[in-house]
CSV table of C-alpha atoms and ligand atoms in Angstrom, one decimal:
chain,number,residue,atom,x,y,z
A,1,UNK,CA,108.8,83.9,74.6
A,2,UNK,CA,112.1,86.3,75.9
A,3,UNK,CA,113.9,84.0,73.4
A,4,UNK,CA,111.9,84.5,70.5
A,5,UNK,CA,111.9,88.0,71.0
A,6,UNK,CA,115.5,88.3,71.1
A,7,UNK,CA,115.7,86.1,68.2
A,8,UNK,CA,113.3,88.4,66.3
A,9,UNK,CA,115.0,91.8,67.6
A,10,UNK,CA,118.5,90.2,66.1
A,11,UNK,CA,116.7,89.1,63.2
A,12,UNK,CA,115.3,92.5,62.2
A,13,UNK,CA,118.4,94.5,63.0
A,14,UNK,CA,120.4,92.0,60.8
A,15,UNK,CA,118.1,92.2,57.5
A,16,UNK,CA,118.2,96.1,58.2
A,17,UNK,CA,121.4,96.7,58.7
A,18,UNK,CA,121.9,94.3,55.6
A,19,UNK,CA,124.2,92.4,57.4
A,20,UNK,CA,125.9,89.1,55.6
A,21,UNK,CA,124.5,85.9,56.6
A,22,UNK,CA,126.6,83.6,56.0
A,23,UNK,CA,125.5,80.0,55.8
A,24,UNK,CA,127.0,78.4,59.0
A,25,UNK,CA,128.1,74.9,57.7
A,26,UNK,CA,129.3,74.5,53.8
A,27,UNK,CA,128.5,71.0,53.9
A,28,UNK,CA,124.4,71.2,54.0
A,29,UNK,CA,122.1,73.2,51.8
A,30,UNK,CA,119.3,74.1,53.8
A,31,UNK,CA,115.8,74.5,52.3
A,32,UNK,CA,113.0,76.1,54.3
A,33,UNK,CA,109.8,74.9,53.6
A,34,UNK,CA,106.8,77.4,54.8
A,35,UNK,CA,103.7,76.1,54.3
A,36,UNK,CA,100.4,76.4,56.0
A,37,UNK,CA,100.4,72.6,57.7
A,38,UNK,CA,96.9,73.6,59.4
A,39,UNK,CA,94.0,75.8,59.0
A,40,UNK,CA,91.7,76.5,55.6
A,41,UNK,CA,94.6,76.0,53.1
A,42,UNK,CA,96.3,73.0,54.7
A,43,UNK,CA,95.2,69.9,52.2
A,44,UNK,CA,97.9,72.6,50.5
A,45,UNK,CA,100.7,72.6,52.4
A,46,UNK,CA,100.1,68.6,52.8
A,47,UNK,CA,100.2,68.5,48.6
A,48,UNK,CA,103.9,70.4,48.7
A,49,UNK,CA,104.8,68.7,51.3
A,50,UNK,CA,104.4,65.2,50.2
A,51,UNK,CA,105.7,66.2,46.4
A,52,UNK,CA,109.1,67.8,48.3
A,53,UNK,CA,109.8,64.5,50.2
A,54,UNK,CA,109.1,62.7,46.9
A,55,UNK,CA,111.6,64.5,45.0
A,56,UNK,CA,114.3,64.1,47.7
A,57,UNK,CA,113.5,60.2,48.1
A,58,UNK,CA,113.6,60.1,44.2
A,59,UNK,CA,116.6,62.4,43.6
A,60,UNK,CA,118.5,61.7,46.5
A,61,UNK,CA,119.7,63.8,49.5
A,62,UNK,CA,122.7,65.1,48.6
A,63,UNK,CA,123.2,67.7,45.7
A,64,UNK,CA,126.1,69.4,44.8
A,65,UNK,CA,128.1,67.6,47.2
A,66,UNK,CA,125.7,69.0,50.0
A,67,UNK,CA,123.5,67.1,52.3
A,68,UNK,CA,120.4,68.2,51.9
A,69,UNK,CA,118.1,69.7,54.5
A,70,UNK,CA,114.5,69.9,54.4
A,71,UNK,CA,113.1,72.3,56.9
A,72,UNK,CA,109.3,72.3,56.9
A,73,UNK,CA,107.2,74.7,58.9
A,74,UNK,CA,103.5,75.3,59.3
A,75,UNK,CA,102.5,79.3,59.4
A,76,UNK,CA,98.9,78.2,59.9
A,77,UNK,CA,97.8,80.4,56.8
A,78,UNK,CA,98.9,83.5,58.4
A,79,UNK,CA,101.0,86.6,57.2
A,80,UNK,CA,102.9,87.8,60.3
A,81,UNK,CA,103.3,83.5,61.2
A,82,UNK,CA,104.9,83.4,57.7
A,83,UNK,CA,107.1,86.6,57.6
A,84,UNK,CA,108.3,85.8,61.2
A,85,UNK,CA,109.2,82.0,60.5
A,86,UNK,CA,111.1,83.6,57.2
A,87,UNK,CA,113.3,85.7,59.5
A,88,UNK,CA,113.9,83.1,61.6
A,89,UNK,CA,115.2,80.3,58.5
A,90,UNK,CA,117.1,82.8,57.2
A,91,UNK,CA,118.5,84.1,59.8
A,92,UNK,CA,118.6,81.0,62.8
A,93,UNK,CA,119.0,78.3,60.1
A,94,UNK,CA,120.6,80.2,57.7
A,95,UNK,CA,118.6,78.5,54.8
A,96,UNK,CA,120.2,78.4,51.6
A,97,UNK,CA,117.1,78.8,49.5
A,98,UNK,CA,113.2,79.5,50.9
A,99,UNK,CA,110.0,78.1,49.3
A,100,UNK,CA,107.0,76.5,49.5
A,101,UNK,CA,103.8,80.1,50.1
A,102,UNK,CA,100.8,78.5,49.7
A,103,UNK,CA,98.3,81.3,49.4
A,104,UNK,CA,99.1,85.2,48.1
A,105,UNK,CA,98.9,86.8,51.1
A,106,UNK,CA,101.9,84.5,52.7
A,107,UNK,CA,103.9,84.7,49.6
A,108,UNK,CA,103.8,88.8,49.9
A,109,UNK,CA,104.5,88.9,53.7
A,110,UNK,CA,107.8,86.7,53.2
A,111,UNK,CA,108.9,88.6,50.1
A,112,UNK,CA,111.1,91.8,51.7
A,113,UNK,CA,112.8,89.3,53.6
A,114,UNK,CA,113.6,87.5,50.5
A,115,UNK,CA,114.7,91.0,49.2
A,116,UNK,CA,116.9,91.7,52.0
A,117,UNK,CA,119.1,89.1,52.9
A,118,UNK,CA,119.3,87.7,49.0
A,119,UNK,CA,117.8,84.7,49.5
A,120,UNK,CA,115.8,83.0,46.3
A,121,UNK,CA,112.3,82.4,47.5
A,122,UNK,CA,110.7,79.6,45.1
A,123,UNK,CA,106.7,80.0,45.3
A,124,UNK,CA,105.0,77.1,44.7
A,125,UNK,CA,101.2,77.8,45.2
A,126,UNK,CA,100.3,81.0,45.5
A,127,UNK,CA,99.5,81.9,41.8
A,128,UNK,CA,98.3,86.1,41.9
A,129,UNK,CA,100.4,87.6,39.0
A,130,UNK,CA,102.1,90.4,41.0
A,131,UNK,CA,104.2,88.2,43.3
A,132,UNK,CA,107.0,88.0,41.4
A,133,UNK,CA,107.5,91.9,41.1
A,134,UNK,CA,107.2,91.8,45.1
A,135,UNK,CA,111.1,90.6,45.4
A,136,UNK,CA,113.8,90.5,42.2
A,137,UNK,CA,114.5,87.1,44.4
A,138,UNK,CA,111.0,85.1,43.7
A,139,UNK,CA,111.0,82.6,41.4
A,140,UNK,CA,107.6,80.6,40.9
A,141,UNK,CA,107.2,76.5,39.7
A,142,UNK,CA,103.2,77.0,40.1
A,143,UNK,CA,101.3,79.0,38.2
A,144,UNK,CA,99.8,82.5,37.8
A,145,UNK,CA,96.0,83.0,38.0
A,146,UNK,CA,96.0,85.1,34.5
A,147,UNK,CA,98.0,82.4,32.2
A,148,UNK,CA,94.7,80.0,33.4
A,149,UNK,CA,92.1,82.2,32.8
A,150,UNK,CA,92.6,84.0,29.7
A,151,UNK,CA,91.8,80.3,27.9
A,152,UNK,CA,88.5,79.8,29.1
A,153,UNK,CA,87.8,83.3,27.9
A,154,UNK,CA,88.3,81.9,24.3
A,155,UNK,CA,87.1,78.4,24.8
A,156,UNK,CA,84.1,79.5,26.2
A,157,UNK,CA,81.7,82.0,23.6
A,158,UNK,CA,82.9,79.2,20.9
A,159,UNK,CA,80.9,76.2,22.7
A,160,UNK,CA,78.0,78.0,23.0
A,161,UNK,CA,78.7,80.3,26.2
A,162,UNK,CA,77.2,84.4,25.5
A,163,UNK,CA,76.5,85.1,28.5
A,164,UNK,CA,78.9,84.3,32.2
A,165,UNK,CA,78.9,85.5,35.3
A,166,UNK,CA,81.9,85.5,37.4
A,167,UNK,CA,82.1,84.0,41.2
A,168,UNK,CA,85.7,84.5,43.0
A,169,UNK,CA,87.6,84.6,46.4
A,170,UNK,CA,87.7,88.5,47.0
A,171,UNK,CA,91.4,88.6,46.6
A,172,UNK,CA,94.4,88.7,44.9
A,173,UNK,CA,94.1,85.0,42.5
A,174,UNK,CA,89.8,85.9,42.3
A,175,UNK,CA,90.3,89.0,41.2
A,176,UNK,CA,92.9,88.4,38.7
A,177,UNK,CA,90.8,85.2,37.3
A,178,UNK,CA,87.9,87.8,37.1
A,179,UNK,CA,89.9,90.6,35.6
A,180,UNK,CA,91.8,88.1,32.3
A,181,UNK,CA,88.6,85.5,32.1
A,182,UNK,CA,86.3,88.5,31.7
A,183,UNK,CA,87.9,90.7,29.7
A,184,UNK,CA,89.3,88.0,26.5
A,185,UNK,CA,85.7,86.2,26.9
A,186,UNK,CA,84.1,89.8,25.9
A,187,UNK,CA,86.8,90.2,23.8
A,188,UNK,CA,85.6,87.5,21.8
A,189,UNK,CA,82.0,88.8,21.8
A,190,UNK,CA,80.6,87.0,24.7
A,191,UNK,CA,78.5,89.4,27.7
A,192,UNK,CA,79.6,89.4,31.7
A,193,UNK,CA,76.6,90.3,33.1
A,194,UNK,CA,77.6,90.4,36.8
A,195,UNK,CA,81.1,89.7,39.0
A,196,UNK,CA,80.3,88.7,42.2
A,197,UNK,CA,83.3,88.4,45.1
A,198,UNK,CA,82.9,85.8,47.8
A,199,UNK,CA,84.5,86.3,51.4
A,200,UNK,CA,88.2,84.0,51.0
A,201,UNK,CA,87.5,82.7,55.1
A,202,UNK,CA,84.4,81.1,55.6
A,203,UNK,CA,82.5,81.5,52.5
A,204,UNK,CA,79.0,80.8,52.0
A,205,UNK,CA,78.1,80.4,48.6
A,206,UNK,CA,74.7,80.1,48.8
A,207,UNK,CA,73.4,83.6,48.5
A,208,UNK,CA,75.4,84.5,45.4
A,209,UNK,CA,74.2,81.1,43.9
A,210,UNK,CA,70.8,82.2,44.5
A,211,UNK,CA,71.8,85.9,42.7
A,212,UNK,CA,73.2,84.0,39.7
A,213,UNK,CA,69.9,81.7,39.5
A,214,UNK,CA,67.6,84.9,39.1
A,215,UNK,CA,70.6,86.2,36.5
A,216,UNK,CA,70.2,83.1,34.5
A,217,UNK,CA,73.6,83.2,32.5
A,218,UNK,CA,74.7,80.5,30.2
A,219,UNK,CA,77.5,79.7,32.8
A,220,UNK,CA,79.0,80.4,35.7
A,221,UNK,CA,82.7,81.5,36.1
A,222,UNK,CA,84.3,79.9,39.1
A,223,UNK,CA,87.5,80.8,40.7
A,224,UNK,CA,87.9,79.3,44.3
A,225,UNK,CA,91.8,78.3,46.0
A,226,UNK,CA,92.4,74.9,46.4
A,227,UNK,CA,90.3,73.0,49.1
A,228,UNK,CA,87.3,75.2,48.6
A,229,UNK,CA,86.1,73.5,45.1
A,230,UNK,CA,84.3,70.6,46.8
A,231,UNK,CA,82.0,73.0,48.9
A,232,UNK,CA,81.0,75.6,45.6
A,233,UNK,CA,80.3,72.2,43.4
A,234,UNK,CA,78.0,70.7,46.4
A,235,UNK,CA,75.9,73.9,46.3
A,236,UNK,CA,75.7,74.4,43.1
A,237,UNK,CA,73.9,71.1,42.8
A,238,UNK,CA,71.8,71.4,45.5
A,239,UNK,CA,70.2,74.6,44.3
A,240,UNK,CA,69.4,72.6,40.9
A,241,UNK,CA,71.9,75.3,38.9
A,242,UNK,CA,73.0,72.7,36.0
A,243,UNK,CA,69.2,71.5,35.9
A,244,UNK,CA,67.7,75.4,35.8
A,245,UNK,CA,70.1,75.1,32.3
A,246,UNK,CA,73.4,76.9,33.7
A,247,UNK,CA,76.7,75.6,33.4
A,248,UNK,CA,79.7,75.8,35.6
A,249,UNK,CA,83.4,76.5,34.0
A,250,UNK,CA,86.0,77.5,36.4
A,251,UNK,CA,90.0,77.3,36.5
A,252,UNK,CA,91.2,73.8,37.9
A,253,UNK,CA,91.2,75.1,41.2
A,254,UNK,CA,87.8,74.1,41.1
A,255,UNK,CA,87.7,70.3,40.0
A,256,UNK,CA,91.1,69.8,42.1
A,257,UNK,CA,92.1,66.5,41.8
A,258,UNK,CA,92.8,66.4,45.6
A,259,UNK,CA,88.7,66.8,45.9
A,260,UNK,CA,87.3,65.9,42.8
A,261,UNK,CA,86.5,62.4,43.8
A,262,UNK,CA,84.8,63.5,46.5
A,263,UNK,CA,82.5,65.6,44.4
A,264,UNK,CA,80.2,63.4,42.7
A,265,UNK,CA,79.1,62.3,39.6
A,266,UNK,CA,77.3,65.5,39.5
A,267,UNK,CA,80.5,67.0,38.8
A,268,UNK,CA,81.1,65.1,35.4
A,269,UNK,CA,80.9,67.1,32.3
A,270,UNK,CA,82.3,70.7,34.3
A,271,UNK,CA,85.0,72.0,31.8
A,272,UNK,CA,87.7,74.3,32.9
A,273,UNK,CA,91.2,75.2,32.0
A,274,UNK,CA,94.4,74.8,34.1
A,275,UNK,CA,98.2,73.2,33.5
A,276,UNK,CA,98.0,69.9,35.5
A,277,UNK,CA,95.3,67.3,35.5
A,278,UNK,CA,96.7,64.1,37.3
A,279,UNK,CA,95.2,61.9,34.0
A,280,UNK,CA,97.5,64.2,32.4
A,281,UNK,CA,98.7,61.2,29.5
A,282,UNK,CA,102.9,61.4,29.7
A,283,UNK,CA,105.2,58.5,31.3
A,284,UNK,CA,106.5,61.1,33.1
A,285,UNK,CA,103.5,62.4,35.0
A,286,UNK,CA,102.3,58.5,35.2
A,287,UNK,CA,105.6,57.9,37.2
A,288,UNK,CA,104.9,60.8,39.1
A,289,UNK,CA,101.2,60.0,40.3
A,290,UNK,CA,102.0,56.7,41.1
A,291,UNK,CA,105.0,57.2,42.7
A,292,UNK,CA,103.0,59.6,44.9
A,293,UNK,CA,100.2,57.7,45.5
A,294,UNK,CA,102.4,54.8,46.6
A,295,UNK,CA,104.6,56.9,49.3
A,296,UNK,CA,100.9,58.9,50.3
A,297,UNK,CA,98.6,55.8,50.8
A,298,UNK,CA,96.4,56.8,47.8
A,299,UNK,CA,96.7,60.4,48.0
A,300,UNK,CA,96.1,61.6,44.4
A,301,UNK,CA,98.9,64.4,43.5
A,302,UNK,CA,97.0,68.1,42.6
A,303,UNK,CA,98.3,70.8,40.7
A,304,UNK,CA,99.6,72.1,43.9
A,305,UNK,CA,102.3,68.9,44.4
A,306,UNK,CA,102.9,69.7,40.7
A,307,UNK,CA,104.2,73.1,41.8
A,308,UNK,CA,106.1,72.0,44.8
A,309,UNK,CA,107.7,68.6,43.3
A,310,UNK,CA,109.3,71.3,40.2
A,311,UNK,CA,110.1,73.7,42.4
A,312,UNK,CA,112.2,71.4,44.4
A,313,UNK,CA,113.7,70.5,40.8
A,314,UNK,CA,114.7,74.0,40.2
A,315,UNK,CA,116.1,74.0,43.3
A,316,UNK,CA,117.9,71.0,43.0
A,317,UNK,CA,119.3,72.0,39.4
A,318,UNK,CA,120.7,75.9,40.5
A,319,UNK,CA,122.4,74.1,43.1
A,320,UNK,CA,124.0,72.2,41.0
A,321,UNK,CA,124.3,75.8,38.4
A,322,UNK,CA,125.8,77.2,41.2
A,323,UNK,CA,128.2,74.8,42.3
A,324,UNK,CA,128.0,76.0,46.1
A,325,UNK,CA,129.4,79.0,45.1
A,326,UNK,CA,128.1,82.7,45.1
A,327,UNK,CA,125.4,82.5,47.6
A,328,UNK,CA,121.6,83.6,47.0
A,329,UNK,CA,122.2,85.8,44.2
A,330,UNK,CA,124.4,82.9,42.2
A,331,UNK,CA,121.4,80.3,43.4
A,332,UNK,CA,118.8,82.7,42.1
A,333,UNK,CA,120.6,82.8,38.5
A,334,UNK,CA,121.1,78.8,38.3
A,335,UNK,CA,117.4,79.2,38.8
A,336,UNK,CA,116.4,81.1,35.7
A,337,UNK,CA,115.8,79.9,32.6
A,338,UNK,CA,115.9,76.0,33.3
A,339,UNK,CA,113.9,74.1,30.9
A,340,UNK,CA,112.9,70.6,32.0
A,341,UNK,CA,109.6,67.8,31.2
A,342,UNK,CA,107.6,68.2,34.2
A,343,UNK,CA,104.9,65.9,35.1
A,344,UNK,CA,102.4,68.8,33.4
A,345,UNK,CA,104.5,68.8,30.5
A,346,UNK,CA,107.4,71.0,29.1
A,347,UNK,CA,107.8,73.9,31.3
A,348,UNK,CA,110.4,77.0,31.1
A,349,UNK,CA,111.3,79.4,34.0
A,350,UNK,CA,111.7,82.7,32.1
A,351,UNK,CA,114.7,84.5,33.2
A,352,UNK,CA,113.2,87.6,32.7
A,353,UNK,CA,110.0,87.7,34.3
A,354,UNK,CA,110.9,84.4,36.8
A,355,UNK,CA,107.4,83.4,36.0
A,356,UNK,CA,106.8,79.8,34.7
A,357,UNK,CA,105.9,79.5,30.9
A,358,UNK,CA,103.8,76.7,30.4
A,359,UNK,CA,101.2,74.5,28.9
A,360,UNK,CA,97.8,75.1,29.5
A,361,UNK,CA,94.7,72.8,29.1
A,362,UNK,CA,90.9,72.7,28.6
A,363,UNK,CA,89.9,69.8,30.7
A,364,UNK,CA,86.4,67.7,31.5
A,365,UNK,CA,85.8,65.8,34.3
A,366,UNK,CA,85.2,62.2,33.2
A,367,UNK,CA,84.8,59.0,34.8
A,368,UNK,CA,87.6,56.2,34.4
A,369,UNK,CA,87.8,53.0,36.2
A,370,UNK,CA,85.4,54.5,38.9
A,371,UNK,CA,87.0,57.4,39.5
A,372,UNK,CA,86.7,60.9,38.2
A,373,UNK,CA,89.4,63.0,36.3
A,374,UNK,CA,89.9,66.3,34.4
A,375,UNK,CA,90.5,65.0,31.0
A,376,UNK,CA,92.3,67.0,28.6
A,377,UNK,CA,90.7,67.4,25.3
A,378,UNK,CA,92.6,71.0,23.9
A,379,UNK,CA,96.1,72.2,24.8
A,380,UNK,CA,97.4,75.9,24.6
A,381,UNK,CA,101.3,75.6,24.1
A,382,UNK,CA,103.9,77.7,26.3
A,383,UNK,CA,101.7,80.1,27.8
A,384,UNK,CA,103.5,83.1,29.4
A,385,UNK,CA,102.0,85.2,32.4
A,386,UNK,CA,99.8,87.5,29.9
A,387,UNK,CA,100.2,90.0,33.1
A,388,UNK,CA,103.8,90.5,31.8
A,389,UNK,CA,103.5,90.1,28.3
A,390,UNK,CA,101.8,93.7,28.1
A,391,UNK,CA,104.3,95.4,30.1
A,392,UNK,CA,107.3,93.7,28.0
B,401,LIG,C1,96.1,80.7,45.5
B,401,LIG,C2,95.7,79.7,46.4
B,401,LIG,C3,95.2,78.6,45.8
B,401,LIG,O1,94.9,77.5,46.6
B,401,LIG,C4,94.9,78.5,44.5
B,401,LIG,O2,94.4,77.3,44.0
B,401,LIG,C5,95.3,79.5,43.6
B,401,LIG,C6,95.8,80.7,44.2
B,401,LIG,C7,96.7,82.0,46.1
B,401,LIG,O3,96.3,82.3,47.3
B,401,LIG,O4,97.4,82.6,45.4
């Protein structure tokens, strides 16, 4: 306790004072891994996890003439666990590069230490729009909530949808989801008649589903974080929803391929738009999910592996940009502007923004071989966060 205390006091007074922290030993690059191991978001943190030790097993563990160390730690989905185990990487460890965030909140506590002591900070799940702008030092491989949404907004009123109502988490990813979805689906002529907000911790859905019953919309709008689409799908069932003649479109978030075989086959037929599917058809992303399925005994790779396994590629590659030299800020510039074929397809950090520019997809679940799958039927190319794109 007295230690960590004193390790914390240190910490502080070095990122204040701005102090240099040099990286103790030149021959290791150190990447710190925070990720919530336990508690309601940890089938995430066991995604990034697994699709980080993949990399390194498949890229080696040396880059740049470095040994590379992986440093993974659990902040139990907590803000002051994350911004505390931040201090201590960068300034214990002297990490070389921190990543991993696995919901918004986390990202947003680590981000002034990112800021301060000029490390890059690579954010690989949490996916609210406004991270990036939190530090000039994130850079993110995932996703953001708006460059999802805004395509079901279209697809939608075209296939029949008029009428929607939204259902969300109550924070940062819901409420942009709710914000870009809405507004481009009544853009395009389509009504919103209600947005209803569900508690993130412990949510019970089965109150609003009733509300949206009585509403009778054409279809319901679901945004949920990862790990949480199993639970909204089960009640939706249950309370007949797709019988009383309302359909469910979400973001992939939803029908997450971590959980979608534990859905049902009540499940088949929900279309939604997102930019990975595990059935996505390249050799690439086929090496990828069976590559991971074979190192995780069967564990089917979700969008949020996707996000970790490229994020440890744009570690990898600014490393080598950077040639050991220059310290964050040099490893932060290797970082923008890479261009690579990711297992989703061809991806682009933007220099400017440090947002990923990507593909996105409107996906059904369908069952293959015995097994269920968001199949892509419709592809929007290189989509940019539409956040940014009307402040640019
Ligand atoms: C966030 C978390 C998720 O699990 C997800 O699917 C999308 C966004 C977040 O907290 O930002």
């Amino acid at each position: 306790m007295l230690r960590r205390h004193l390790v914390q006091a240190l910490s502080l007074s070095a990122l204040t004072l701005g102090l240099p922290l040099a990286h103790a030993d030149d021959s290791t690059f150190k990447i710190g891994l925070i990720l919530p191991m336990t508690g309601q978001a940890a089938s995430t943190g066991k995604q990034i996890e697994a699709a980080a030790k993949l990399y390194i097993a498949q890229h080696g563990d040396t880059v740049a003439g470095k040994k590379v160390e992986l440093i993974v730690k659990d902040d139990t989905g907590l803000p002051d666990v994350t911004k505390r185990i931040a201090q201590e990487l960068v300034v214990n460890d002297k990490v070389d590069v921190l990543a991993g965030f696995g919901l918004t909140p986390l990202a947003l506590a680590a981000a002034p230490i990112a800021t301060q002591s000029k490390t890059p900070m690579v954010v690989m799940a949490a996916a609210t729009s406004s991270i990036t702008e939190a530090s000039p030092f994130i850079v993110r491989s995932g996703f953001t909530l708006p460059q999802v949404s805004v395509a079901m907004g279209d697809w939608a009123p075209k296939n029949g949808i008029k009428s929607v109502v939204t259902l969300v988490s109550d924070y940062g990813p819901g409420n942009d989801a709710e914000k870009y979805f809405s507004e481009r689906f009544e853009l395009n002529g389509g009504k919103v008649i209600d947005k209803l907000r569900v508690p993130l911790r412990n949510p019970d859905f089965a109150p609003f589903l009733q509300k949206v019953r009585d509403e009778k919309p054409d279809a319901l709008f679901v945004f949920v974080p990862s790990g949480n689409g199993a639970a909204v799908m089960k009640q939706f069932l249950e309370r007949g929803m797709d019988k009383a003649g309302i359909k469910m479109i979400a973001t992939g978030d939803v029908t997450d391929d971590d959980q979608l075989n534990d859905m049902g086959d009540g499940a088949i037929g929900v279309v939604t738009s997102h930019h990975y599917s595990a059935a996505h058809p390249s050799a690439v992303n086929k090496k990828f999910v069976a590559d991971f399925e074979a190192a995780n005994k069967g564990m089917r790779p979700n969008f949020m592996a996707v996000g970790g396994y490229d994020g440890m590629r744009v570690i990898y590659e600014a490393a080598k940009n950077a040639k050991g030299q220059g310290g964050g800020p040099a490893l932060l510039a290797g970082m923008k502007g890479q261009i690579f074929e990711s297992p989703r397809g061809q991806v682009l950090i933007d220099a400017q923004t440090r947002e990923v520019v990507q593909d996105v997809y409107l996906r059904k679940v369908e069952k293959k071989d015995g097994q269920l799958y968001n199949v892509e039927f419709d592809v929007i190319k290189s989509v940019k966060d539409p956040a940014k794109v009307k402040q640019q």
